[in-house]
Tab-separated table of C-alpha atoms in Angstrom:
chain	number	residue	atom	x	y	z
O	234	MET	CA	-2.465	-23.147	-0.435
O	235	TRP	CA	-3.853	-23.992	-3.855
O	236	PRO	CA	-6.198	-21.262	-5.126
O	237	CYS	CA	-9.460	-23.256	-4.894
O	238	GLU	CA	-8.699	-24.237	-1.310
O	239	ALA	CA	-8.718	-20.554	-0.395
O	240	GLY	CA	-11.997	-19.998	-2.208
O	241	LEU	CA	-10.202	-18.058	-4.922
O	242	THR	CA	-12.341	-18.910	-7.899
O	243	ASN	CA	-11.772	-15.692	-9.815
O	244	PRO	CA	-10.981	-16.644	-13.435
O	245	SER	CA	-7.853	-14.501	-13.479
O	246	PHE	CA	-6.475	-16.304	-10.467
O	247	ILE	CA	-7.196	-19.694	-11.992
O	248	GLU	CA	-5.525	-18.615	-15.222
O	249	ALA	CA	-2.461	-17.526	-13.278
O	250	ALA	CA	-2.486	-20.762	-11.304
O	251	ALA	CA	-2.356	-22.716	-14.514
O	252	ARG	CA	1.025	-21.153	-15.243
O	253	ALA	CA	2.499	-22.306	-11.930
O	254	PRO	CA	5.475	-24.647	-12.414
O	255	THR	CA	3.972	-27.384	-10.284
O	256	GLY	CA	5.234	-30.294	-12.341
O	257	GLY	CA	2.364	-32.632	-11.507
O	258	GLY	CA	0.300	-33.782	-8.553
O	259	GLU	CA	3.204	-34.423	-6.195
O	260	ALA	CA	4.663	-30.962	-6.724
O	261	ARG	CA	1.227	-29.416	-6.443
O	262	GLU	CA	0.710	-31.036	-3.071
O	263	ARG	CA	4.134	-29.799	-1.986
O	264	LEU	CA	3.086	-26.273	-2.991
O	265	ARG	CA	-0.076	-26.626	-0.927
O	266	THR	CA	1.811	-27.851	2.108
O	267	THR	CA	4.534	-25.244	1.718
O	268	ASN	CA	2.147	-22.347	1.800
O	269	ARG	CA	0.053	-23.705	4.639
O	270	MET	CA	3.242	-23.812	6.670
O	271	ARG	CA	4.536	-20.477	5.432
O	272	LEU	CA	1.403	-18.490	6.169
O	273	ALA	CA	-0.591	-20.252	8.857
O	274	ALA	CA	0.120	-19.285	12.439
O	275	PRO	CA	-0.731	-22.384	14.484
O	276	ARG	CA	-2.853	-21.772	17.554
O	277	ALA	CA	-1.054	-24.233	19.808
O	278	ALA	CA	2.716	-24.343	19.952
O	279	GLY	CA	2.692	-27.843	21.367
O	280	ALA	CA	1.095	-29.243	18.248
O	281	LEU	CA	4.106	-28.193	16.261
O	282	ARG	CA	6.407	-30.532	18.094
O	283	THR	CA	4.705	-33.599	16.704
O	284	ALA	CA	6.348	-36.075	14.371
O	285	GLY	CA	3.964	-35.044	11.615
O	286	VAL	CA	5.199	-31.474	11.627
O	287	ILE	CA	8.811	-32.621	11.714
O	288	ALA	CA	8.096	-34.649	8.616
O	289	SER	CA	6.446	-31.640	6.982
O	290	VAL	CA	9.431	-29.472	7.776
O	291	THR	CA	11.689	-32.058	6.175
O	292	LEU	CA	9.503	-32.013	3.079
O	293	LEU	CA	9.505	-28.228	2.953
O	294	ALA	CA	13.277	-28.085	3.041
O	295	ALA	CA	13.210	-29.415	-0.498
O	296	CYS	CA	11.219	-26.423	-1.754
O	297	ALA	CA	13.479	-23.869	-3.349
O	298	SER	CA	11.357	-20.791	-2.679
O	299	THR	CA	10.760	-20.921	1.072
O	300	THR	CA	11.661	-22.187	4.520
O	301	ALA	CA	9.436	-24.011	6.993
O	302	TYR	CA	7.812	-22.203	9.882
O	303	GLN	CA	6.496	-23.064	13.273
O	304	ALA	CA	5.124	-21.013	16.122
O	305	THR	CA	7.393	-19.758	18.838
O	306	PRO	CA	6.498	-21.620	22.060
O	307	GLY	CA	4.480	-19.396	24.343
O	308	SER	CA	3.784	-16.855	21.609
O	309	PRO	CA	0.501	-17.748	19.870
O	310	GLY	CA	0.173	-16.317	16.409
O	311	VAL	CA	3.852	-15.463	15.995
O	312	LEU	CA	5.915	-17.228	13.346
O	313	ASP	CA	9.135	-18.986	14.265
O	314	ALA	CA	11.206	-16.565	12.186
O	315	THR	CA	10.343	-13.575	14.347
O	316	ALA	CA	11.770	-10.154	13.701
O	317	ARG	CA	14.186	-10.508	16.590
O	318	ALA	CA	15.605	-13.724	15.157
O	319	ARG	CA	16.063	-12.025	11.769
O	320	GLY	CA	18.022	-8.991	12.905
O	321	SER	CA	15.085	-6.738	13.731
O	322	THR	CA	15.558	-3.168	14.851
O	323	ALA	CA	11.803	-2.758	15.304
O	324	GLY	CA	11.413	-4.354	18.721
O	325	PRO	CA	8.688	-6.978	18.942
O	326	ILE	CA	7.306	-6.419	15.427
O	327	SER	CA	7.204	-9.567	13.308
O	328	HIS	CA	4.313	-8.647	10.996
O	329	VAL	CA	4.033	-5.550	8.812
O	330	VAL	CA	0.779	-4.767	6.997
O	331	VAL	CA	0.635	-2.049	4.333
O	332	ILE	CA	-2.896	-0.890	3.481
O	333	VAL	CA	-2.760	1.020	0.206
O	334	GLN	CA	-5.566	3.480	-0.507
O	335	GLU	CA	-5.924	5.718	-3.535
O	336	ASN	CA	-5.385	9.256	-4.688
O	337	ARG	CA	-5.736	11.745	-1.828
O	338	SER	CA	-3.521	14.649	-0.828
O	339	PHE	CA	-2.957	15.448	2.830
O	340	ASP	CA	-4.898	18.736	2.738
O	341	ASP	CA	-7.770	16.995	0.977
O	342	LEU	CA	-8.228	14.126	3.440
O	343	PHE	CA	-7.025	15.579	6.769
O	344	GLN	CA	-7.849	19.263	6.368
O	345	GLY	CA	-8.109	20.869	9.815
O	346	TYR	CA	-6.741	17.930	11.807
O	347	PRO	CA	-5.498	19.336	15.149
O	348	GLY	CA	-1.740	19.711	15.309
O	349	ALA	CA	-1.200	18.805	11.649
O	350	ASN	CA	0.105	21.118	8.944
O	351	THR	CA	-2.986	21.774	6.847
O	352	ALA	CA	-4.431	24.701	4.929
O	353	SER	CA	-8.009	25.820	4.377
O	354	SER	CA	-7.204	27.788	1.226
O	355	GLY	CA	-4.816	27.803	-1.715
O	356	VAL	CA	-3.681	30.002	-4.565
O	357	ASN	CA	-4.650	29.413	-8.187
O	358	SER	CA	-2.915	30.247	-11.454
O	359	GLN	CA	-4.460	33.728	-11.458
O	360	GLY	CA	-2.881	34.526	-8.113
O	361	GLN	CA	-6.250	34.381	-6.392
O	362	THR	CA	-6.816	32.882	-2.959
O	363	VAL	CA	-9.250	29.975	-3.216
O	364	GLN	CA	-11.032	28.538	-0.190
O	365	LEU	CA	-11.006	24.743	-0.120
O	366	GLN	CA	-14.525	23.474	-0.775
O	367	PRO	CA	-16.081	20.280	0.587
O	368	VAL	CA	-16.149	17.562	-2.083
O	369	PRO	CA	-17.295	14.147	-0.791
O	370	LEU	CA	-15.540	10.857	-1.442
O	371	GLU	CA	-18.452	9.689	-3.568
O	372	ALA	CA	-18.340	12.699	-5.920
O	373	PRO	CA	-18.018	11.750	-9.604
O	374	TYR	CA	-14.941	13.883	-10.209
O	375	SER	CA	-11.546	12.438	-11.019
O	376	VAL	CA	-8.673	14.900	-11.355
O	377	ASP	CA	-5.684	14.370	-13.663
O	378	HIS	CA	-2.675	13.144	-11.670
O	379	GLY	CA	-0.091	12.108	-14.237
O	380	SER	CA	3.384	13.623	-14.484
O	381	ARG	CA	2.219	16.493	-16.692
O	382	ALA	CA	-0.450	17.328	-14.120
O	383	TYR	CA	2.294	17.331	-11.493
O	384	PHE	CA	4.390	19.812	-13.484
O	385	THR	CA	1.310	21.972	-14.063
O	386	ALA	CA	0.126	22.015	-10.450
O	387	CYS	CA	3.646	22.524	-9.102
O	388	ASP	CA	4.341	25.493	-11.400
O	389	GLY	CA	8.011	25.190	-10.616
O	390	ALA	CA	10.443	28.081	-10.563
O	391	GLY	CA	13.584	25.920	-10.484
O	392	SER	CA	15.932	25.093	-13.336
O	393	VAL	CA	14.779	21.457	-13.183
O	394	PRO	CA	11.115	20.937	-14.154
O	395	GLY	CA	8.816	20.502	-11.188
O	396	THR	CA	11.157	21.982	-8.579
O	397	ASP	CA	10.812	25.039	-6.319
O	398	CYS	CA	7.070	24.585	-6.692
O	399	ARG	CA	4.804	27.612	-6.386
O	400	MET	CA	1.859	25.222	-5.807
O	401	ASP	CA	-0.553	27.475	-7.696
O	402	GLY	CA	-1.409	25.527	-10.859
O	403	PHE	CA	-3.918	22.996	-9.563
O	404	ASP	CA	-6.813	24.775	-11.284
O	405	LYS	CA	-5.200	23.917	-14.634
O	406	GLU	CA	-5.406	20.143	-14.019
O	407	ALA	CA	-8.062	18.427	-16.137
O	408	VAL	CA	-11.154	17.102	-14.370
O	409	ALA	CA	-13.333	14.244	-15.618
O	410	GLY	CA	-16.789	13.164	-14.502
O	411	GLY	CA	-20.050	15.027	-14.001
O	412	LYS	CA	-20.190	18.818	-14.096
O	413	PRO	CA	-17.414	19.853	-11.728
O	414	PRO	CA	-17.687	23.229	-10.032
O	415	ALA	CA	-14.983	25.788	-10.720
O	416	GLY	CA	-11.838	25.109	-8.730
O	417	VAL	CA	-12.971	21.632	-7.677
O	418	GLN	CA	-9.293	20.626	-7.421
O	419	TYR	CA	-9.114	22.856	-4.305
O	420	ALA	CA	-11.142	20.566	-2.102
O	421	TYR	CA	-11.315	18.686	1.170
O	422	VAL	CA	-13.345	15.637	2.113
O	423	PRO	CA	-16.133	16.570	4.577
O	424	HIS	CA	-15.184	15.624	8.115
O	425	ALA	CA	-18.326	13.525	8.493
O	426	GLU	CA	-16.809	11.140	5.917
O	427	THR	CA	-13.285	11.141	7.342
O	428	LYS	CA	-14.419	10.533	10.930
O	429	LEU	CA	-12.896	7.038	11.058
O	430	TYR	CA	-9.574	8.250	9.668
O	431	PHE	CA	-9.490	11.071	12.224
O	432	GLU	CA	-10.246	8.553	14.985
O	433	MET	CA	-7.388	6.306	13.834
O	434	ALA	CA	-5.077	9.317	13.959
O	435	ARG	CA	-6.267	10.224	17.464
O	436	ARG	CA	-5.597	6.746	18.785
O	437	TYR	CA	-2.310	6.240	16.959
O	438	VAL	CA	-0.017	8.290	14.687
O	439	LEU	CA	-0.665	10.616	11.765
O	440	ALA	CA	2.401	11.663	9.735
O	441	ASP	CA	1.881	15.051	8.068
O	442	ASP	CA	5.147	15.357	6.126
O	443	THR	CA	4.897	12.268	3.918
O	444	PHE	CA	5.501	12.631	0.189
O	445	THR	CA	5.324	10.179	-2.655
O	446	SER	CA	8.722	8.903	-3.778
O	447	HIS	CA	7.695	9.713	-7.371
O	448	ILE	CA	5.973	12.592	-9.148
O	449	ASP	CA	3.227	10.795	-11.046
O	450	ALA	CA	0.427	8.243	-10.852
O	451	SER	CA	-0.538	4.881	-9.380
O	452	PHE	CA	1.306	2.399	-11.607
O	453	VAL	CA	4.669	3.852	-10.619
O	454	SER	CA	3.537	4.366	-7.014
O	455	HIS	CA	2.840	0.682	-6.494
O	456	GLN	CA	6.279	-0.204	-7.835
O	457	TYR	CA	7.850	2.052	-5.242
O	458	LEU	CA	5.867	0.252	-2.534
O	459	ILE	CA	7.376	-3.118	-3.463
O	460	ALA	CA	10.738	-2.242	-5.038
O	461	GLY	CA	11.689	1.317	-4.161
O	462	GLN	CA	11.796	2.213	-7.857
O	463	ALA	CA	9.952	1.794	-11.160
O	464	GLY	CA	12.848	1.246	-13.553
O	465	GLY	CA	12.622	4.838	-14.777
O	466	ALA	CA	8.973	4.398	-15.820
O	467	VAL	CA	6.581	7.330	-15.643
O	468	ASP	CA	2.791	7.513	-15.900
O	469	ILE	CA	0.872	4.426	-17.050
O	470	PRO	CA	1.386	1.626	-19.587
O	471	SER	CA	-0.343	1.707	-22.951
O	472	GLY	CA	-1.976	-1.649	-22.252
O	473	THR	CA	-1.560	-4.252	-19.516
O	474	TRP	CA	-0.219	-2.809	-16.275
O	475	GLY	CA	2.608	-5.307	-16.026
O	476	CYS	CA	4.002	-8.442	-17.596
O	477	GLY	CA	1.983	-10.516	-20.000
O	478	GLY	CA	1.123	-7.813	-22.497
O	479	GLY	CA	2.010	-7.759	-26.174
O	480	ARG	CA	4.935	-6.077	-27.884
O	481	GLY	CA	2.986	-2.855	-28.163
O	482	ASP	CA	2.474	-2.667	-24.418
O	483	THR	CA	4.900	0.025	-23.295
O	484	VAL	CA	5.347	2.732	-20.689
O	485	ALA	CA	7.183	6.041	-20.987
O	486	THR	CA	10.366	6.817	-19.051
O	487	LEU	CA	11.629	9.902	-17.282
O	488	ALA	CA	15.194	11.047	-17.934
O	489	ARG	CA	17.519	12.415	-15.267
O	490	ASP	CA	16.717	15.976	-16.322
O	491	ARG	CA	12.986	15.216	-16.041
O	492	THR	CA	12.413	15.150	-19.759
O	493	TYR	CA	10.617	12.182	-21.294
O	494	GLY	CA	12.726	9.322	-22.566
O	495	PRO	CA	12.096	6.216	-24.693
O	496	THR	CA	9.328	3.760	-23.906
O	497	ILE	CA	10.029	0.407	-22.262
O	498	ALA	CA	8.050	-2.723	-21.473
O	499	PRO	CA	6.158	-2.448	-18.145
O	500	CYS	CA	7.715	-5.698	-16.906
O	501	PHE	CA	10.734	-5.235	-14.671
O	502	GLY	CA	13.532	-7.546	-13.572
O	503	TYR	CA	14.666	-5.608	-10.519
O	504	GLU	CA	14.627	-6.967	-6.988
O	505	THR	CA	11.525	-6.606	-4.825
O	506	VAL	CA	10.779	-6.955	-1.132
O	507	ALA	CA	9.012	-10.220	-1.943
O	508	GLY	CA	12.136	-11.663	-3.533
O	509	GLU	CA	14.185	-10.742	-0.482
O	510	LEU	CA	11.577	-12.242	1.826
O	511	ASP	CA	11.559	-15.457	-0.195
O	512	ARG	CA	15.305	-15.845	0.193
O	513	LYS	CA	14.967	-15.323	3.936
O	514	GLY	CA	12.201	-17.907	4.103
O	515	LEU	CA	9.726	-15.276	5.272
O	516	PRO	CA	6.103	-15.506	4.082
O	517	TRP	CA	4.344	-12.629	2.342
O	518	ARG	CA	1.102	-11.918	0.554
O	519	TYR	CA	-0.236	-9.230	-1.743
O	520	TYR	CA	-4.024	-8.918	-1.731
O	521	ALA	CA	-5.383	-7.279	-4.860
O	522	ALA	CA	-8.716	-6.604	-6.445
O	523	ALA	CA	-9.191	-8.048	-9.901
O	524	ALA	CA	-9.161	-5.464	-12.671
O	525	GLY	CA	-11.961	-5.299	-15.222
O	526	ASP	CA	-10.092	-7.653	-17.546
O	527	PRO	CA	-10.474	-11.150	-16.023
O	528	GLY	CA	-6.997	-11.999	-17.250
O	529	SER	CA	-5.167	-9.392	-15.211
O	530	PHE	CA	-4.647	-8.093	-11.696
O	531	TRP	CA	-4.403	-4.546	-10.476
O	532	SER	CA	-1.315	-5.529	-8.558
O	533	GLY	CA	2.151	-4.058	-8.251
O	534	TYR	CA	3.671	-7.530	-8.520
O	535	ALA	CA	2.134	-7.992	-11.959
O	536	ALA	CA	5.014	-5.844	-13.223
O	537	ALA	CA	7.700	-7.725	-11.279
O	538	ARG	CA	8.905	-10.393	-13.710
O	539	ARG	CA	10.412	-12.764	-11.137
O	540	ILE	CA	7.182	-12.858	-9.130
O	541	TYR	CA	4.755	-12.865	-12.049
O	542	SER	CA	6.567	-15.694	-13.829
O	543	GLY	CA	7.477	-17.681	-10.732
O	544	PRO	CA	5.758	-19.948	-8.215
O	545	ASP	CA	4.795	-17.041	-5.924
O	546	TRP	CA	2.259	-15.527	-8.306
O	547	PRO	CA	-0.598	-18.045	-8.052
O	548	VAL	CA	-0.153	-18.413	-4.306
O	549	ASP	CA	1.016	-15.186	-2.720
O	550	VAL	CA	-0.815	-12.712	-4.965
O	551	VAL	CA	-4.404	-13.166	-3.830
O	552	THR	CA	-7.713	-11.886	-5.142
O	553	PRO	CA	-10.169	-10.634	-4.061
O	554	SER	CA	-8.642	-8.307	-1.495
O	555	SER	CA	-11.448	-9.098	0.951
O	556	GLN	CA	-9.913	-12.579	1.262
O	557	PHE	CA	-7.534	-10.965	3.737
O	558	LEU	CA	-10.366	-10.634	6.245
O	559	THR	CA	-11.043	-14.356	6.011
O	560	ASP	CA	-7.386	-15.324	6.131
O	561	VAL	CA	-6.456	-13.313	9.199
O	562	GLY	CA	-9.613	-14.549	10.927
O	563	ASN	CA	-8.424	-18.081	10.245
O	564	GLY	CA	-5.008	-17.424	11.778
O	565	THR	CA	-3.047	-16.644	8.603
O	566	LEU	CA	-0.783	-13.622	8.287
O	567	GLY	CA	2.496	-13.261	6.461
O	568	ALA	CA	5.542	-11.427	7.719
O	569	VAL	CA	4.737	-8.678	5.195
O	570	THR	CA	1.325	-8.078	3.663
O	571	TRP	CA	0.123	-5.508	1.156
O	572	ILE	CA	-3.627	-4.915	0.793
O	573	THR	CA	-5.133	-2.928	-2.072
O	574	PRO	CA	-8.867	-2.144	-2.311
O	575	THR	CA	-11.611	-2.381	-4.885
O	576	CYS	CA	-12.614	0.800	-6.670
O	577	ALA	CA	-15.583	1.200	-4.319
O	578	ASN	CA	-13.391	0.944	-1.206
O	579	SER	CA	-10.403	2.900	-2.507
O	580	ASP	CA	-11.206	6.596	-1.761
O	581	HIS	CA	-10.453	7.242	-5.448
O	582	GLY	CA	-12.316	10.170	-6.969
O	583	GLY	CA	-14.920	9.044	-9.468
O	584	CYS	CA	-15.538	5.633	-7.866
O	585	LEU	CA	-18.881	6.965	-6.558
O	586	SER	CA	-18.451	5.492	-3.100
O	587	LYS	CA	-17.584	6.564	0.439
O	588	THR	CA	-16.866	3.128	1.923
O	589	GLY	CA	-13.072	3.496	1.952
O	590	PRO	CA	-12.855	4.441	5.658
O	591	GLN	CA	-15.164	1.534	6.533
O	592	TRP	CA	-12.920	-0.839	4.573
O	593	VAL	CA	-9.721	0.351	6.228
O	594	ALA	CA	-11.287	0.212	9.696
O	595	SER	CA	-12.539	-3.327	9.030
O	596	VAL	CA	-9.059	-4.465	8.003
O	597	VAL	CA	-7.528	-2.838	11.088
O	598	ASN	CA	-10.222	-4.387	13.305
O	599	ALA	CA	-9.545	-7.833	11.841
O	600	ILE	CA	-5.863	-7.548	12.753
O	601	GLY	CA	-6.537	-5.938	16.112
O	602	GLU	CA	-8.906	-8.716	17.160
O	603	SER	CA	-6.533	-11.472	16.023
O	604	PRO	CA	-3.615	-13.119	17.866
O	605	PHE	CA	-1.291	-11.066	15.638
O	606	TRP	CA	-2.040	-7.657	17.151
O	607	ASN	CA	0.828	-7.605	19.641
O	608	SER	CA	3.405	-8.263	16.917
O	609	THR	CA	2.071	-6.076	14.092
O	610	ALA	CA	2.751	-2.647	12.607
O	611	ILE	CA	0.121	-1.311	10.178
O	612	PHE	CA	0.797	1.479	7.692
O	613	VAL	CA	-2.150	3.095	5.908
O	614	MET	CA	-0.935	5.112	2.923
O	615	TRP	CA	-2.600	6.876	-0.008
O	616	ASP	CA	-0.555	6.059	-3.070
O	617	GLU	CA	-0.507	9.542	-4.637
O	618	TRP	CA	-2.260	12.898	-4.508
O	619	GLY	CA	-4.962	12.223	-7.087
O	620	GLY	CA	-4.823	15.789	-8.391
O	621	TRP	CA	-6.215	17.309	-5.175
O	622	TYR	CA	-4.651	20.497	-3.842
O	623	ASP	CA	-1.933	20.481	-1.187
O	624	HIS	CA	-0.120	23.562	0.049
O	625	VAL	CA	3.283	22.030	0.952
O	626	ALA	CA	5.883	22.122	-1.830
O	627	PRO	CA	7.645	18.753	-2.247
O	628	PRO	CA	11.427	18.607	-1.740
O	629	TYR	CA	13.548	17.787	-4.787
O	630	VAL	CA	15.676	14.682	-4.173
O	631	ASP	CA	16.149	13.158	-7.631
O	632	TYR	CA	14.695	12.957	-11.121
O	633	ASP	CA	11.568	11.122	-9.955
O	634	GLY	CA	10.850	12.660	-6.589
O	635	LEU	CA	9.621	13.738	-4.330
O	636	GLY	CA	5.977	14.077	-5.340
O	637	PHE	CA	3.085	15.797	-3.596
O	638	ARG	CA	2.208	15.174	0.039
O	639	VAL	CA	-0.086	12.298	1.026
O	640	PRO	CA	-1.426	11.039	4.365
O	641	LEU	CA	0.240	8.252	6.343
O	642	LEU	CA	-1.298	6.546	9.386
O	643	VAL	CA	0.814	4.335	11.648
O	644	ILE	CA	-1.202	1.867	13.740
O	645	SER	CA	0.297	-0.597	16.202
O	646	PRO	CA	0.144	-1.548	19.882
O	647	TYR	CA	3.525	0.200	20.080
O	648	ALA	CA	2.582	3.313	18.076
O	649	LYS	CA	2.451	6.560	19.985
O	650	GLN	CA	-0.996	7.737	20.998
O	651	ASN	CA	-2.665	10.820	19.491
O	652	TYR	CA	0.626	11.861	17.932
O	653	VAL	CA	1.371	13.877	14.796
O	654	SER	CA	4.774	13.087	13.338
O	655	HIS	CA	6.418	15.960	11.483
O	656	VAL	CA	9.352	13.850	10.247
O	657	GLN	CA	9.700	13.645	6.464
O	658	TYR	CA	8.651	10.256	5.062
O	659	GLU	CA	8.031	8.761	1.627
O	660	HIS	CA	7.239	5.378	0.060
O	661	GLY	CA	10.804	4.323	0.798
O	662	SER	CA	10.199	4.899	4.514
O	663	ILE	CA	7.809	1.953	4.673
O	664	LEU	CA	10.306	-0.194	2.781
O	665	ARG	CA	13.062	0.869	5.156
O	666	PHE	CA	10.950	-0.120	8.155
O	667	ILE	CA	10.296	-3.531	6.576
O	668	GLU	CA	13.975	-3.985	5.726
O	669	ASP	CA	15.129	-3.028	9.203
O	670	THR	CA	12.532	-5.284	10.801
O	671	PHE	CA	13.525	-8.388	8.858
O	672	GLY	CA	17.184	-7.736	8.126
O	673	LEU	CA	16.737	-7.130	4.387
O	674	ALA	CA	19.033	-5.196	2.080
O	675	ARG	CA	18.190	-1.803	0.608
O	676	LEU	CA	16.583	-1.924	-2.811
O	677	SER	CA	17.075	1.483	-4.391
O	678	ALA	CA	17.636	5.186	-3.792
O	679	SER	CA	14.284	5.823	-2.111
O	680	ASP	CA	14.693	3.357	0.768
O	681	ARG	CA	18.372	4.301	1.200
O	682	ARG	CA	17.596	7.990	1.714
O	683	ALA	CA	14.241	7.682	3.500
O	684	ASN	CA	13.646	8.118	7.213
O	685	SER	CA	12.165	5.075	8.923
O	686	PRO	CA	9.037	5.678	11.023
O	687	ALA	CA	10.505	3.451	13.756
O	688	ALA	CA	12.144	6.204	15.794
O	689	ASP	CA	9.461	8.893	15.841
O	690	CYS	CA	6.196	6.948	15.465
O	691	PHE	CA	6.784	4.045	17.874
O	692	ASP	CA	7.611	3.640	21.553
O	693	PHE	CA	8.989	0.161	22.119
O	694	SER	CA	9.919	0.912	25.716
O	695	LYS	CA	6.337	0.223	26.786
O	696	GLY	CA	4.274	-2.913	26.559
O	697	PRO	CA	1.644	-3.347	23.849
O	698	ARG	CA	-1.576	-1.385	24.190
O	699	ALA	CA	-4.768	-3.414	24.072
O	700	PHE	CA	-6.766	-3.021	20.896
O	701	ARG	CA	-10.150	-1.318	20.972
O	702	PRO	CA	-12.189	-1.927	17.810
O	703	PHE	CA	-13.280	1.004	15.686
O	704	ALA	CA	-17.039	1.403	15.461
O	705	THR	CA	-18.061	0.773	11.870
O	706	GLN	CA	-21.334	0.689	9.993
O	707	MET	CA	-20.076	-2.088	7.737
O	708	THR	CA	-18.740	-5.420	8.948
O	709	ALA	CA	-16.137	-7.771	7.535
O	710	ARG	CA	-19.010	-9.891	6.226
O	711	ASP	CA	-20.298	-6.939	4.200
O	712	PHE	CA	-16.978	-6.853	2.356
O	713	THR	CA	-16.457	-10.599	1.958
O	714	ALA	CA	-20.024	-11.081	0.704
O	715	ALA	CA	-19.987	-8.079	-1.635
O	716	PRO	CA	-20.354	-8.836	-5.352
O	717	PRO	CA	-17.207	-8.370	-7.458
O	718	ASP	CA	-16.391	-4.805	-8.452
O	719	PRO	CA	-15.259	-5.121	-12.091
O	720	ARG	CA	-13.918	-1.574	-12.320
O	721	PRO	CA	-10.166	-1.057	-12.277
O	722	VAL	CA	-9.083	0.576	-9.037
O	723	ASP	CA	-7.313	3.253	-11.046
O	724	ASP	CA	-6.825	3.957	-14.720
O	725	GLN	CA	-4.082	6.547	-14.299
């Protein structure tokens, strides 16, 4: 689908589209046709057996980056290359959706959830017990959450920095915005604001032993969600968060002993899930909010050279993120989809908004009320801890992980009901589930070592449960009609 056909008139998207190697009008039309076939789930299987579709499939065979699709007869909304046909070990799942929220620890967002491992107090650097205080999502405070903040908050006793964490240094993390009260890092979001998240957990699965695969902030986190690594990078780039920056655009690295190494360009040549999906002929999309600079995306794939410089970028990396609501309503859903929010909808401290739960519920409702529900697994993950206190010390697995604990929700017609999973997960766990579902190879250390949520969070022995929409105050139209949010989702 060419960008303007999808209503994607954001200048950054048009600029990216101009780089696409279309080679003229004929190639451009082939790109349009390719992506209609890759991503659209036809509503009537019989229509796909027409001569016109056969001709389209023949045309698509000439496209190097993908394979043609058609619906499985008798299975509306399911692509021809279903998980079962691709070596799935995830039962009837043929669509995986990863909703990526921002910067919340488990104790901060799910404090007091029944059956989950949470704490109502912590210990500070003075050895004092500190009661967690209610700090709302819309509060102006943003807590430092880079690697140095990790080492500080961890207060490790091990021979390797940031290991054997005492978890008593959170009060030493820097806080920006407003006039924060003392010990604001020791906080939880009031339950009135997390009501929708608690309801999702009650209906489906909440995992309370999920850690980030890395020790630092969002740039690296989003690389782990698409590649299982960040090329040794740590913290954030000095300029553009990805490819396309100048020679001075660099990012620091972390050595094997957790000391800081030389800087590198934040543009990586390693394999990603998207590249593997392309070779399998499986469609994918990454929905991202535009960053403040109209020439860039806040998107993990902006740092993946093969995607950023290839034909996928202007088609499969979509902005604004609310376009997902329109696409799934129109019968379009890739095999794998990542969805990142705007600042307002992100749950990020300092974004001055509490609409994150409404956004997530609206995305889940859109999928649940679509023909895709019976074949979909949804993972809602917060990309890192955001500086907020958590009482569980992270295990040490390698130079870059694990980081502090974050929430993970697993939503599917096959997910267990009102279940708290105590199995250890990380970013790589979501990748492993995707890889097992679609027969993809492992990408890096994190997805090789990680536990998949398939065994403990799902029950494929039963038929799909019917979807019941979550009651929201905001509708999909509120998000699709909202004016652009020019703020970067995260700046650390």
